[in-house]
Amino acid sequence: MSSWQVIMSPLWVAIKKNRGAHLSFWFLMTLVILAVFAPWVSPHSPTQVYPEHFRQPPIWLAGGGWPFILGTDDLGRDLLSRLIYGARVSLMVGFMVVSLSLSVGLILGVLAGYFGGRVDALIMRFVDVLMSLPSILLAIVIVAVLGPSLTNSVIAVSVVSLPNFIRIIRGAVLAEKVKSYVDASHGFGSTHFRVAVLNILPNCVAPIIVQSTLGFSDGILNVAALGFLGLGAQPPTPEWGAMLSDSKAYIESAWWLVTLPGLCILFVVLCFNILGDGLRDALDPKLKGR
Amino acid sequence: MLSLIGRRLLSSIPTLLGVSLVAFFLIRWVPGDPVMLMLGERGGSPELYQQMQAQLGLDRSLGEQYLKFLGHILQGDFGTSVVSRRPVLEEFLARFPATVELSLLALFWAVVLGVPLGVLAAIKRSSFWDYSLMSGALVGYSMPIFWWGMILILFFSVGLGWTPVSGRISVWHEVEVVTGFMLIDTWLSGGGVEVFADALRHMILPAIALGTLPLAAIARMTRSSVLEVLREDYIRTAKAKGLKHRQVVMNHALRNALIPVVTVIGLMGGTLLTGAILTETIFSWPGIGRWLVNSVAARDYPVIQGGILLISFVIITVNLLVDLVYLWVNPLLRDQI
């Protein structure tokens, strides 16, 4: 077995045992497939405007009709198509946020945990500063400086998620550092890099996977919040948070524009949270049943 | 004990300095020349440019600028809003009570509901109650608060017409600002029950929206904490003595289980403020969250700078107080720090 299989196969067993996590996993996979094949799956283009069909209700309501299954928005764009493309945006955003904060978090977390002392104190002070600001506020401020756009909101949210990653990775490295295989490796004359990255890090994968899964939900939620505040994705990008923001004015007349994008956000975030919780229970038996 | 408090106080100083550094450099990351931004369309002569530069202190070294910036903060000068031309501190203080009032009401219902539900789930572990409560908590935990607020409006304001859609009080009621807390001010201004009820009706939906995340977190925390305590030896002893299950839970378990819950509640300042930014935007609530979002839209950098400084001061202070209270009620911890 490759080392990848050594890590992943117990995880997969754990997911399969937990009904909620198992279900969430397949829901998310379906969503990924929908998102990847969005141009073929969605009935319309997400930006195609049908002026004669603006704010048309979903098909099962009076006034609704083919081919706009979930109705149209205030400009007459097909809601279903925009939601499917929105999945693309949100999953991509989650992936970007996790990759960004994970890669920086790995460097800083390993440095802090492995070397300790002043390096640790400095990095943890930085974490303290980031954590003393409410997450959305810090993200808003960063976007205010960089300018509102989807890319900048992803950067801002990655910075905000960073402290969690650093703390988890540092903690895991600290716990591994005292084990005897580390001493043994030092005894063979391994370099610091070799010990930290090739010996210690592979043993820290479990908490990192849990944190990354939960990081997806935080990232998606925060980027959607920025989109809602008008600081994230700009029109006509079909981003769920921005779509909600556009529909605020039609809360009384077009409820489907208000409810459906939010349900999508809730659903995806919930799936990632259930999956993350399930993985944590499986990987850290001490926390089971919490 | 005194030296302990002193040490804890000292440990928050580097964090405060770090936040001030972030706020200081924030303005300098803004693309473009701040002097040109301030001079705006008028452009201006080179003399005017230099005058403005000197006025903003931008002609000096970065270190000098930062020290001056710190000096201003220590004197309570957080800059002046570009839009309203009023001191940032004054603007902040005018809006802060509205946010605090909303947050307290949200926290109140989160605690009043979250703790009993968490205890219930723990006692009835692995039952239908436990599963439905914890599933509900997970949904609450994943809830996009900005959407939840809109759904509440859609249902209770638009659908049922029970509550107003936005603001703190109906425009036809005149309420004199004494404390800044609407529920108290309506009493003081002698409007009677009707005005008070009006203020409360405005506050209910935003408080529910804002309290949902804390509610879910508190319920989950209470459940796990009670479960943990129920495994302790002294619980077994109490059961062995023949005490009733109810007595064991209420008298022995709950009191000990609630200590970590109280800490979590105390440290919720950040969560509440984050939620307040979104909640205030939806419900047009005139607090600091909406103020900051509007300032970002207006590119009012002094307000953004002063605002994050003040908010992080508040959060650091609240966390410090929680820590001190915690030390005070839990003597075991004093040796550990």
XYZ file of C-alpha atoms in Angstrom:
627
model
C 0.000 0.000 0.000
C 1.186 3.493 -0.677
C 1.283 5.927 2.208
C -1.736 7.678 0.723
C -3.770 4.487 1.048
C -2.546 3.973 4.605
C -4.021 7.325 5.501
C -7.162 7.271 3.393
C -8.518 3.757 3.852
C -9.309 4.075 7.594
C -10.878 7.433 6.803
C -13.115 5.874 4.225
C -14.102 3.103 6.627
C -14.953 5.758 9.208
C -17.079 7.703 6.749
C -18.959 4.590 5.712
C -19.794 3.741 9.328
C -21.282 7.176 10.011
C -24.569 7.401 8.135
C -24.739 11.212 8.127
C -21.159 11.612 6.980
C -21.597 8.950 4.306
C -24.703 10.641 2.944
C -23.057 14.088 3.038
C -20.074 12.730 1.178
C -22.215 11.472 -1.718
C -24.321 14.634 -1.778
C -21.140 16.669 -2.107
C -19.785 14.357 -4.801
C -23.014 14.773 -6.776
C -22.696 18.515 -6.387
C -19.091 18.409 -7.582
C -20.184 16.509 -10.697
C -23.013 18.998 -11.303
C -20.558 21.847 -10.881
C -17.935 20.353 -13.195
C -20.489 19.610 -15.909
C -22.478 22.808 -15.312
C -22.421 23.913 -18.975
C -24.024 20.611 -20.046
C -26.336 20.117 -17.063
C -27.894 23.558 -16.738
C -30.768 24.304 -19.121
C -29.679 27.891 -19.868
C -26.637 30.115 -19.707
C -26.389 31.720 -16.241
C -25.997 35.170 -17.743
C -28.501 34.885 -20.613
C -31.235 37.492 -20.096
C -34.834 36.790 -21.153
C -36.396 40.247 -20.772
C -39.934 39.022 -21.393
C -39.652 36.507 -18.525
C -38.337 38.560 -15.599
C -39.206 37.350 -12.084
C -41.207 34.427 -13.388
C -42.230 32.038 -10.568
C -41.114 28.393 -10.438
C -42.880 25.974 -12.752
C -45.335 24.577 -10.166
C -46.762 28.001 -9.297
C -49.316 30.052 -11.172
C -47.520 32.133 -13.791
C -44.561 29.766 -13.932
C -43.756 27.789 -16.991
C -41.358 25.838 -19.117
C -38.400 26.073 -19.622
C -37.675 27.993 -16.406
C -37.982 25.205 -13.837
C -37.158 27.288 -10.759
C -38.281 30.576 -12.272
C -36.212 33.580 -13.264
C -34.567 36.459 -11.433
C -35.152 40.205 -11.622
C -33.358 40.464 -14.964
C -34.995 37.370 -16.429
C -32.095 34.955 -15.993
C -32.864 31.287 -15.325
C -32.566 30.655 -11.572
C -31.780 26.927 -11.814
C -28.879 27.549 -14.171
C -27.531 30.279 -11.916
C -27.774 27.984 -8.887
C -25.874 25.209 -10.687
C -23.160 27.626 -11.775
C -23.222 28.976 -8.214
C -22.242 25.529 -6.954
C -19.248 25.789 -9.249
C -18.274 29.148 -7.763
C -18.829 28.088 -4.144
C -16.987 24.768 -4.358
C -14.130 26.470 -6.157
C -14.071 29.188 -3.525
C -14.018 26.598 -0.714
C -11.191 24.773 -2.433
C -9.155 27.944 -2.951
C -9.633 29.120 0.632
C -8.624 25.768 2.079
C -5.601 25.419 -0.222
C -4.381 28.930 0.520
C -4.796 28.828 4.282
C -3.602 25.227 4.458
C -0.362 25.921 2.596
C 0.497 29.018 4.632
C -0.785 27.315 7.793
C 1.455 24.310 7.162
C 4.561 26.453 6.918
C 3.807 28.607 9.965
C 2.298 25.795 12.057
C 5.230 23.438 11.495
C 7.736 26.223 12.158
C 5.973 27.159 15.412
C 5.490 23.607 16.638
C 8.844 22.202 15.584
C 11.184 24.997 16.613
C 9.225 26.399 19.565
C 10.843 29.243 21.500
C 10.930 32.655 19.871
C 9.668 31.504 16.491
C 6.653 29.968 18.211
C 6.036 33.057 20.354
C 6.161 35.330 17.311
C 3.837 33.186 15.190
C 1.360 32.668 18.008
C 1.304 36.391 18.704
C 0.346 36.895 15.077
C -2.414 34.314 15.553
C -3.634 36.157 18.664
C -3.875 39.406 16.731
C -5.841 37.779 13.906
C -8.167 36.141 16.407
C -8.875 39.307 18.357
C -10.735 40.668 15.347
C -14.159 39.270 14.422
C -13.619 37.098 11.332
C -16.025 38.832 8.976
C -14.796 42.242 10.098
C -11.183 41.406 9.292
C -12.252 40.014 5.925
C -14.283 43.159 5.219
C -11.315 45.340 6.082
C -8.973 43.374 3.823
C -11.468 43.606 0.964
C -11.835 47.323 1.654
C -8.128 47.686 1.031
C -7.799 45.327 -1.924
C -11.082 46.290 -3.562
C -14.244 44.185 -3.856
C -13.983 41.130 -6.108
C -14.349 37.365 -5.835
C -10.578 36.813 -5.884
C -9.961 39.404 -3.194
C -12.713 38.005 -0.995
C -11.108 34.566 -1.307
C -7.769 36.056 -0.212
C -9.429 37.879 2.687
C -11.287 34.790 3.895
C -8.100 32.711 3.612
C -6.302 35.148 5.905
C -9.207 34.945 8.339
C -9.158 31.107 8.326
C -5.403 31.002 8.819
C -5.312 31.060 12.667
C -7.330 27.822 12.955
C -5.003 26.004 10.576
C -1.866 27.264 12.320
C -3.159 26.260 15.745
C -4.275 22.773 14.705
C -1.047 22.008 12.829
C 1.140 23.429 15.593
C -0.691 21.354 18.196
C -0.333 18.173 16.151
C 3.380 18.789 15.551
C 3.933 19.500 19.269
C 2.295 16.190 20.177
C 4.421 14.241 17.673
C 7.709 16.010 18.388
C 8.259 14.252 21.721
C 7.864 10.740 20.314
C 10.865 8.456 20.102
C 10.897 8.073 16.312
C 11.759 11.763 16.137
C 14.754 11.243 18.418
C 15.753 8.237 16.353
C 15.628 10.229 13.148
C 17.735 12.952 14.733
C 20.142 10.242 15.806
C 20.598 9.162 12.199
C 21.668 12.700 11.468
C 18.517 13.796 9.608
C 18.196 17.468 8.834
C 15.489 19.543 10.527
C 13.645 19.702 7.227
C 13.694 15.926 6.873
C 12.473 15.312 10.414
C 9.751 17.961 10.310
C 8.393 17.373 6.831
C 9.084 13.706 6.096
C 8.844 12.175 9.589
C 6.508 14.318 11.683
C 4.091 15.794 9.159
C 2.678 12.525 7.743
C 1.609 11.633 11.290
C -0.326 14.891 11.597
C -2.532 14.247 8.586
C -5.663 13.248 10.531
C -6.316 16.577 12.308
C -5.319 18.424 9.143
C -7.943 16.572 7.093
C -10.627 17.318 9.681
C -9.688 20.988 9.800
C -9.635 21.208 5.995
C -13.137 19.734 5.740
C -14.475 22.188 8.303
C -12.463 24.920 6.577
C -14.518 24.340 3.434
C -17.740 25.186 5.265
C -16.280 28.270 6.950
C -14.737 29.452 3.704
C -17.903 29.015 1.651
C -20.006 30.701 4.328
C -17.671 33.677 4.732
C -17.221 34.279 1.014
C -21.001 34.112 0.595
C -21.368 36.627 3.428
C -18.953 38.996 1.686
C -20.862 38.469 -1.553
C -24.049 39.338 0.286
C -22.476 42.567 1.566
C -21.530 43.424 -2.008
C -17.828 42.960 -1.279
C -17.351 39.605 -2.967
C -18.378 38.360 -6.381
C -19.548 41.156 -8.648
C -22.444 40.921 -11.108
C -23.118 39.008 -13.255
C -21.151 36.226 -11.480
C -23.711 33.661 -10.263
C -22.498 33.495 -6.651
C -25.112 32.417 -4.071
C -24.367 35.194 -1.552
C -24.404 37.904 -4.205
C -27.630 36.444 -5.644
C -29.260 36.817 -2.213
C -28.077 40.391 -2.021
C -29.648 41.144 -5.428
C -32.952 39.626 -4.368
C -33.289 41.635 -1.125
C -35.578 44.132 -2.812
C -37.983 41.406 -4.001
C -38.517 39.760 -0.642
C -42.236 40.504 -0.819
C -42.837 39.698 -4.464
C -40.460 36.902 -5.436
C -39.800 34.608 -2.488
C -38.061 31.961 -4.606
C -35.227 34.381 -5.326
C -34.685 34.802 -1.583
C -35.115 31.238 -0.374
C -33.373 29.054 -2.960
C -29.807 30.475 -3.056
C -29.754 30.519 0.753
C -30.937 26.921 0.926
C -28.056 25.980 -1.367
C -25.533 27.684 0.941
C -27.055 26.061 4.023
C -27.074 22.641 2.361
C -23.437 22.718 1.260
C -22.181 24.134 4.562
C -24.216 21.566 6.482
C -22.805 18.689 4.411
C -19.237 19.808 5.024
C -19.922 20.245 8.744
C -21.485 16.775 9.092
C -18.603 15.249 7.156
C -16.037 17.111 9.267
C -17.737 16.135 12.529
C -17.909 12.506 11.415
C -14.243 12.467 10.483
C -13.276 14.040 13.785
C -15.261 11.464 15.755
C -13.593 8.685 13.793
C -10.056 10.031 14.020
C -10.137 11.244 17.593
C -11.950 8.601 19.668
C -11.605 10.762 22.775
C -14.108 13.203 21.329
C -16.618 10.544 20.348
C -20.161 11.242 21.382
C -19.608 14.932 21.904
C -3.530 36.692 42.791
C -2.653 40.309 42.114
C 0.490 39.384 40.228
C -1.577 36.891 38.266
C -3.998 39.599 37.188
C -1.015 41.792 36.384
C 0.542 39.112 34.216
C -2.718 38.484 32.380
C -3.077 42.238 31.799
C 0.487 42.486 30.500
C -0.046 39.559 28.135
C -2.764 41.450 26.269
C -0.438 44.377 25.500
C 1.439 42.678 22.613
C -1.899 41.719 21.071
C -3.117 45.311 21.343
C 0.109 46.540 19.756
C -0.271 43.967 16.995
C -3.795 45.134 16.246
C -2.619 48.738 16.155
C 0.116 47.726 13.670
C -2.477 46.064 11.438
C -4.687 49.138 11.606
C -1.729 51.418 10.935
C -0.478 49.563 7.865
C -3.988 49.035 6.575
C -4.198 52.592 5.315
C -0.801 52.245 3.692
C -1.824 49.173 1.702
C -4.602 51.063 0.006
C -3.702 51.335 -3.665
C -3.005 54.883 -4.745
C -1.561 57.925 -3.054
C -3.555 58.864 0.079
C -2.714 62.542 -0.383
C -4.103 62.519 -3.909
C -7.150 60.651 -2.626
C -7.750 63.336 -0.012
C -7.196 66.202 -2.428
C -9.585 64.489 -4.782
C -10.827 65.980 -8.015
C -9.466 69.406 -7.260
C -5.953 68.147 -7.886
C -4.081 71.097 -6.507
C -0.688 72.686 -6.710
C 2.579 71.118 -5.510
C 2.488 73.451 -2.475
C -0.970 72.229 -1.531
C 0.229 68.668 -1.968
C 3.154 69.208 0.398
C 0.943 70.996 2.887
C -1.515 68.098 2.897
C 1.319 65.595 3.175
C 2.722 67.415 6.216
C -0.741 67.696 7.724
C -1.212 63.911 7.444
C 2.308 63.361 8.743
C 3.193 61.344 5.648
C 6.452 63.222 5.046
C 8.086 61.528 8.046
C 9.577 58.054 8.486
C 7.259 55.088 9.046
C 8.496 54.566 12.611
C 7.835 58.178 13.487
C 4.401 58.000 11.899
C 3.511 54.877 13.879
C 4.598 56.397 17.205
C 2.538 59.474 16.479
C -0.411 57.263 15.584
C -0.052 55.408 18.911
C 0.201 58.704 20.761
C -3.061 59.883 19.232
C -4.821 56.649 20.184
C -3.615 56.893 23.776
C -5.157 60.363 23.922
C -8.453 58.946 22.664
C -8.045 60.394 19.176
C -9.055 57.745 16.654
C -9.138 60.043 13.661
C -11.955 61.875 11.906
C -14.486 60.472 9.488
C -13.981 61.709 5.942
C -17.716 61.535 5.268
C -19.305 63.052 8.381
C -16.251 65.082 9.524
C -16.927 63.936 13.078
C -14.461 62.151 15.391
C -14.490 58.379 14.899
C -14.720 57.755 18.647
C -17.830 59.925 18.900
C -19.488 58.105 15.994
C -18.559 54.760 17.488
C -19.957 55.599 20.909
C -23.200 56.836 19.380
C -23.793 53.458 17.693
C -22.206 51.049 20.126
C -25.171 50.769 22.553
C -27.481 49.658 19.730
C -25.153 46.760 18.905
C -24.648 45.858 22.554
C -28.379 45.870 23.221
C -29.071 43.607 20.252
C -26.194 41.278 21.165
C -27.317 41.004 24.789
C -30.878 40.125 23.791
C -29.551 37.568 21.283
C -27.254 36.062 23.905
C -30.099 36.033 26.421
C -32.364 33.868 24.313
C -29.474 31.698 23.193
C -28.609 30.923 26.819
C -32.173 30.561 28.071
C -32.938 28.055 25.326
C -29.523 26.549 24.625
C -28.570 25.384 28.116
C -31.807 23.460 28.896
C -31.858 21.905 25.421
C -28.238 20.820 25.770
C -28.963 19.276 29.184
C -32.026 17.523 27.768
C -30.005 16.059 24.901
C -27.339 14.830 27.310
C -29.765 13.205 29.745
C -31.708 11.525 26.947
C -28.547 10.476 25.184
C -28.939 8.520 21.919
C -32.709 9.004 22.039
C -34.997 10.598 19.503
C -34.696 13.866 21.470
C -30.933 13.783 21.394
C -30.767 13.145 17.653
C -33.332 15.759 16.686
C -31.885 18.402 19.010
C -28.334 17.825 17.826
C -29.393 17.762 14.174
C -31.168 21.045 14.793
C -28.044 22.427 16.441
C -25.963 21.378 13.443
C -28.345 23.171 11.095
C -28.199 26.259 13.319
C -24.430 26.008 13.337
C -24.301 25.923 9.520
C -26.876 28.660 9.040
C -25.923 31.565 6.780
C -27.109 34.271 9.161
C -27.772 36.826 6.393
C -30.178 34.410 4.723
C -31.799 33.366 7.992
C -32.598 37.021 8.735
C -34.292 37.370 5.353
C -36.296 34.173 5.904
C -37.483 35.485 9.282
C -38.572 38.732 7.626
C -40.272 36.817 4.838
C -42.204 34.701 7.298
C -42.989 36.940 10.265
C -42.994 40.429 8.747
C -44.167 39.887 5.186
C -46.231 36.737 5.673
C -47.806 37.164 9.091
C -47.307 40.898 9.548
C -46.348 40.469 13.203
C -43.139 42.460 13.297
C -41.697 45.495 11.533
C -39.067 44.934 8.863
C -36.285 47.263 9.940
C -34.968 49.900 12.319
C -35.101 50.193 16.100
C -38.367 52.067 16.664
C -41.306 53.342 14.599
C -40.663 56.857 13.335
C -43.749 58.330 14.996
C -42.479 57.560 18.494
C -40.117 60.145 19.907
C -37.599 58.635 22.242
C -34.964 60.715 23.971
C -31.529 59.102 23.981
C -30.399 58.725 27.584
C -28.602 55.414 27.878
C -28.579 54.465 24.191
C -30.443 51.280 25.080
C -33.819 51.545 23.408
C -35.619 49.245 25.838
C -34.513 51.428 28.771
C -34.917 54.759 27.006
C -38.513 54.013 26.056
C -39.309 53.572 29.724
C -37.404 56.700 30.767
C -39.068 58.892 28.166
C -42.407 57.892 29.653
C -43.992 56.563 26.485
C -45.519 53.711 28.412
C -46.027 50.115 27.455
C -46.982 50.854 23.866
C -43.654 52.440 22.937
C -41.702 49.828 24.852
C -43.550 47.048 23.034
C -42.838 48.772 19.735
C -39.111 48.796 20.487
C -39.254 45.153 21.528
C -41.107 44.155 18.346
C -38.349 45.777 16.300
C -35.731 43.876 18.204
C -37.134 40.341 18.252
C -36.330 39.189 14.715
C -32.757 40.545 14.597
C -32.125 39.057 18.042
C -33.380 35.651 16.893
C -31.247 35.821 13.756
C -28.166 36.904 15.701
C -28.755 34.412 18.532
C -29.104 31.318 16.352
C -25.418 30.540 15.993
C -24.670 31.069 19.728
C -27.772 29.001 20.557
C -26.515 26.054 18.536
C -23.000 26.396 19.929
C -24.237 26.631 23.525
C -26.554 23.617 23.150
C -23.740 21.501 21.699
C -21.269 22.651 24.343
C -23.713 22.053 27.210
C -24.496 18.553 25.970
C -20.868 17.490 25.690
C -19.975 19.088 29.000
C -22.840 17.371 30.875
C -21.966 14.033 29.258
C -18.386 14.408 30.378
C -19.312 15.261 33.960
C -21.774 12.347 34.117
C -18.799 10.014 33.620
C -16.987 11.377 36.714
C -16.455 9.347 39.852
C -18.422 11.656 42.127
C -21.497 11.156 39.970
C -21.179 7.416 40.405
C -20.817 8.007 44.146
C -23.928 10.152 44.204
C -25.842 7.471 42.304
C -24.472 4.789 44.599
C -25.763 6.737 47.584
C -29.197 6.126 46.123
C -29.982 9.672 45.047
C -32.606 10.085 42.394
C -31.390 10.544 38.819
C -32.958 13.968 38.696
C -31.183 15.050 41.874
C -27.858 13.784 40.608
C -28.181 15.705 37.364
C -29.548 18.912 38.825
C -27.416 19.202 41.972
C -24.205 17.416 41.168
C -23.678 17.310 37.447
C -25.137 20.555 36.192
C -23.229 22.872 38.474
C -19.889 21.460 37.377
C -20.862 21.020 33.763
C -21.808 24.665 33.402
C -18.346 26.078 34.171
C -16.951 25.518 30.637
C -20.289 26.591 29.171
C -20.123 29.897 31.012
C -16.631 30.468 29.640
C -17.756 29.776 26.102
C -20.634 32.188 26.552
C -18.263 34.819 27.879
C -15.963 34.440 24.904
C -18.777 34.863 22.391
C -18.118 38.577 21.939
C -16.371 37.984 18.630
C -19.071 35.657 17.293
C -21.787 38.125 18.219
C -19.996 41.072 16.628
C -19.402 39.087 13.444
C -23.070 38.177 13.340
C -24.074 41.728 14.202
C -22.364 43.048 11.067
C -24.599 40.857 8.887
C -27.743 41.109 11.007
C -27.585 44.886 11.177
C -27.219 45.080 7.413
C -30.392 43.046 6.834
C -32.539 44.742 9.462
C -31.156 48.272 8.941
C -30.175 48.257 12.591
C -28.223 51.449 13.370
C -25.263 49.803 15.126
C -21.523 49.608 14.524
C -21.763 46.698 12.072
C -23.815 48.598 9.536
C -21.720 51.707 10.174
C -18.545 49.840 9.222
C -20.060 48.199 6.151
C -21.286 51.580 4.964
C -17.861 53.090 5.646
C -16.238 50.410 3.488
C -18.655 51.242 0.698
C -17.856 54.955 1.104
C -14.097 54.264 1.351
C -14.040 56.142 4.650
C -10.615 54.819 5.703
C -10.249 56.671 9.037
C -13.541 55.116 10.180
C -12.449 51.633 9.081
C -9.110 52.090 10.821
C -10.551 53.504 14.035
C -13.471 51.091 13.939
C -11.404 47.901 13.881
C -9.163 49.303 16.612
C -12.106 50.077 18.876
C -13.863 46.768 18.195
C -10.744 44.732 18.875
C -10.165 46.733 22.075
C -13.680 45.825 23.162
C -13.190 42.141 22.362
C -9.774 41.938 24.029
C -11.173 43.662 27.129
C -14.202 41.369 27.307
C -12.014 38.266 26.940
C -9.710 39.613 29.650
C -12.630 40.148 32.017
C -13.967 36.652 31.313
C -10.559 35.181 32.082
C -10.327 37.095 35.349
C -13.824 36.100 36.433
C -13.005 32.529 35.531
C -9.853 32.610 37.659
C -11.837 34.087 40.479
C -14.544 31.407 40.485
C -12.228 28.477 39.750
C -9.294 28.386 42.208
C -7.885 25.213 40.623
C -6.821 27.161 37.568
C -4.724 29.679 39.483
C -1.829 27.284 39.861
C -1.829 26.336 36.220
C -1.101 29.710 34.748
